[in-house]
Structures are given as structure tokens and as C-alpha cells.
Amino acid sequence: STNRCGQCHNAGSPGQMPNFARNDDVNLAYTQANTVVNLSDPATSRIVAKVAGGHNCWLTSAQAVTPN
């Protein structure tokens, strides 16, 4: 959705890196997503830390998008 991560982290404009929310190439999106996640320990993922720190642009509560 363009009102979430895809608003910025896309392949177009603004194309902010990492562009893991791109819809033009799922393989490139997957490669970019792997730069911000830790599949062995998701709670330590960079993306979780960003959201937990308030970097979520569509919800007022970070608790809704972070692991318990």
C-alpha cells in the first residue's frame, strides 16, 4: 500500500533505501528486505528497531507493528 512503507521505500519516487516495498520486482524487494531483517532473531531486526523507535507512518501505536 502506498500509505505505508511503500510510500517511501519503493522503486520509484522517492525510492528511499532500502527499497523493500517495491512492486516492480519481487526478487529485488526480497533482497532489500533481507538487509533490514534478522530471520534468526526477528526482535533484533533493524526494521523492528526503527518501528519501535517511532518510525511508523501509518499507525499511532508502535506496539501494533512490533513483536511482543
JSON list of C-alpha atoms in Angstrom, two decimals:
[
{"chain": "A", "resi": 1, "resn": "SER", "atom": "CA", "xyz": [0.00, 0.00, 0.00]},
{"chain": "A", "resi": 2, "resn": "THR", "atom": "CA", "xyz": [1.26, 3.46, -0.81]},
{"chain": "A", "resi": 3, "resn": "ASN", "atom": "CA", "xyz": [0.24, 4.90, 2.55]},
{"chain": "A", "resi": 4, "resn": "ARG", "atom": "CA", "xyz": [2.66, 2.68, 4.45]},
{"chain": "A", "resi": 5, "resn": "CYS", "atom": "CA", "xyz": [6.26, 1.62, 3.89]},
{"chain": "A", "resi": 6, "resn": "GLY", "atom": "CA", "xyz": [5.63, 1.68, 0.14]},
{"chain": "A", "resi": 7, "resn": "GLN", "atom": "CA", "xyz": [5.12, 5.43, 0.28]},
{"chain": "A", "resi": 8, "resn": "CYS", "atom": "CA", "xyz": [8.89, 5.93, 0.60]},
{"chain": "A", "resi": 9, "resn": "HIS", "atom": "CA", "xyz": [10.66, 2.56, 0.33]},
{"chain": "A", "resi": 10, "resn": "ASN", "atom": "CA", "xyz": [9.67, 1.87, -3.27]},
{"chain": "A", "resi": 11, "resn": "ALA", "atom": "CA", "xyz": [11.37, 1.57, -6.65]},
{"chain": "A", "resi": 12, "resn": "GLY", "atom": "CA", "xyz": [10.03, 4.90, -7.89]},
{"chain": "A", "resi": 13, "resn": "SER", "atom": "CA", "xyz": [9.86, 8.23, -6.16]},
{"chain": "A", "resi": 14, "resn": "PRO", "atom": "CA", "xyz": [11.26, 8.86, -3.63]},
{"chain": "A", "resi": 15, "resn": "GLY", "atom": "CA", "xyz": [12.82, 5.38, -3.77]},
{"chain": "A", "resi": 16, "resn": "GLN", "atom": "CA", "xyz": [14.28, 5.66, -0.28]},
{"chain": "A", "resi": 17, "resn": "MET", "atom": "CA", "xyz": [16.75, 2.89, 0.55]},
{"chain": "A", "resi": 18, "resn": "PRO", "atom": "CA", "xyz": [16.32, 0.19, 1.44]},
{"chain": "A", "resi": 19, "resn": "ASN", "atom": "CA", "xyz": [13.55, -0.08, -1.11]},
{"chain": "A", "resi": 20, "resn": "PHE", "atom": "CA", "xyz": [11.99, -3.28, 0.20]},
{"chain": "A", "resi": 21, "resn": "ALA", "atom": "CA", "xyz": [8.43, -2.25, -0.65]},
{"chain": "A", "resi": 22, "resn": "ARG", "atom": "CA", "xyz": [8.94, -2.14, -4.39]},
{"chain": "A", "resi": 23, "resn": "ASN", "atom": "CA", "xyz": [6.26, -3.68, -6.57]},
{"chain": "A", "resi": 24, "resn": "ASP", "atom": "CA", "xyz": [8.18, -3.91, -9.82]},
{"chain": "A", "resi": 25, "resn": "ASP", "atom": "CA", "xyz": [10.46, -6.85, -8.94]},
{"chain": "A", "resi": 26, "resn": "VAL", "atom": "CA", "xyz": [9.76, -9.20, -6.04]},
{"chain": "A", "resi": 27, "resn": "ASN", "atom": "CA", "xyz": [13.32, -10.56, -6.11]},
{"chain": "A", "resi": 28, "resn": "LEU", "atom": "CA", "xyz": [14.85, -7.11, -5.70]},
{"chain": "A", "resi": 29, "resn": "ALA", "atom": "CA", "xyz": [12.33, -6.32, -2.95]},
{"chain": "A", "resi": 30, "resn": "TYR", "atom": "CA", "xyz": [13.28, -9.55, -1.15]},
{"chain": "A", "resi": 31, "resn": "THR", "atom": "CA", "xyz": [16.98, -8.74, -1.44]},
{"chain": "A", "resi": 32, "resn": "GLN", "atom": "CA", "xyz": [16.40, -5.29, 0.05]},
{"chain": "A", "resi": 33, "resn": "ALA", "atom": "CA", "xyz": [14.16, -6.66, 2.82]},
{"chain": "A", "resi": 34, "resn": "ASN", "atom": "CA", "xyz": [16.91, -9.05, 3.83]},
{"chain": "A", "resi": 35, "resn": "THR", "atom": "CA", "xyz": [19.14, -6.06, 4.61]},
{"chain": "A", "resi": 36, "resn": "VAL", "atom": "CA", "xyz": [16.83, -4.95, 7.44]},
{"chain": "A", "resi": 37, "resn": "VAL", "atom": "CA", "xyz": [15.63, -8.23, 8.96]},
{"chain": "A", "resi": 38, "resn": "ASN", "atom": "CA", "xyz": [17.22, -10.90, 11.10]},
{"chain": "A", "resi": 39, "resn": "LEU", "atom": "CA", "xyz": [15.32, -14.10, 10.34]},
{"chain": "A", "resi": 40, "resn": "SER", "atom": "CA", "xyz": [17.08, -15.98, 13.14]},
{"chain": "A", "resi": 41, "resn": "ASP", "atom": "CA", "xyz": [16.09, -13.40, 15.75]},
{"chain": "A", "resi": 42, "resn": "PRO", "atom": "CA", "xyz": [13.37, -11.11, 14.37]},
{"chain": "A", "resi": 43, "resn": "ALA", "atom": "CA", "xyz": [13.21, -8.97, 17.52]},
{"chain": "A", "resi": 44, "resn": "THR", "atom": "CA", "xyz": [16.75, -7.75, 16.79]},
{"chain": "A", "resi": 45, "resn": "SER", "atom": "CA", "xyz": [15.95, -6.76, 13.22]},
{"chain": "A", "resi": 46, "resn": "ARG", "atom": "CA", "xyz": [16.84, -3.24, 12.12]},
{"chain": "A", "resi": 47, "resn": "ILE", "atom": "CA", "xyz": [13.31, -2.74, 10.81]},
{"chain": "A", "resi": 48, "resn": "VAL", "atom": "CA", "xyz": [11.83, -3.70, 14.20]},
{"chain": "A", "resi": 49, "resn": "ALA", "atom": "CA", "xyz": [14.14, -1.24, 15.95]},
{"chain": "A", "resi": 50, "resn": "LYS", "atom": "CA", "xyz": [13.11, 1.55, 13.54]},
{"chain": "A", "resi": 51, "resn": "VAL", "atom": "CA", "xyz": [9.41, 0.94, 14.07]},
{"chain": "A", "resi": 52, "resn": "ALA", "atom": "CA", "xyz": [9.80, 0.53, 17.82]},
{"chain": "A", "resi": 53, "resn": "GLY", "atom": "CA", "xyz": [11.62, 3.88, 17.85]},
{"chain": "A", "resi": 54, "resn": "GLY", "atom": "CA", "xyz": [8.64, 5.61, 16.27]},
{"chain": "A", "resi": 55, "resn": "HIS", "atom": "CA", "xyz": [9.37, 5.19, 12.55]},
{"chain": "A", "resi": 56, "resn": "ASN", "atom": "CA", "xyz": [5.90, 4.07, 11.54]},
{"chain": "A", "resi": 57, "resn": "CYS", "atom": "CA", "xyz": [3.96, 6.36, 9.32]},
{"chain": "A", "resi": 58, "resn": "TRP", "atom": "CA", "xyz": [0.54, 4.78, 9.33]},
{"chain": "A", "resi": 59, "resn": "LEU", "atom": "CA", "xyz": [-0.26, 3.88, 12.95]},
{"chain": "A", "resi": 60, "resn": "THR", "atom": "CA", "xyz": [-0.10, 5.93, 16.10]},
{"chain": "A", "resi": 61, "resn": "SER", "atom": "CA", "xyz": [0.99, 2.94, 18.19]},
{"chain": "A", "resi": 62, "resn": "ALA", "atom": "CA", "xyz": [4.32, 1.23, 17.56]},
{"chain": "A", "resi": 63, "resn": "GLN", "atom": "CA", "xyz": [3.03, -1.68, 19.64]},
{"chain": "A", "resi": 64, "resn": "ALA", "atom": "CA", "xyz": [0.74, -2.65, 16.77]},
{"chain": "A", "resi": 65, "resn": "VAL", "atom": "CA", "xyz": [3.67, -3.38, 14.47]},
{"chain": "A", "resi": 66, "resn": "THR", "atom": "CA", "xyz": [6.38, -4.66, 16.81]},
{"chain": "A", "resi": 67, "resn": "PRO", "atom": "CA", "xyz": [6.76, -8.16, 18.22]},
{"chain": "A", "resi": 68, "resn": "ASN", "atom": "CA", "xyz": [5.73, -8.80, 21.81]}
]
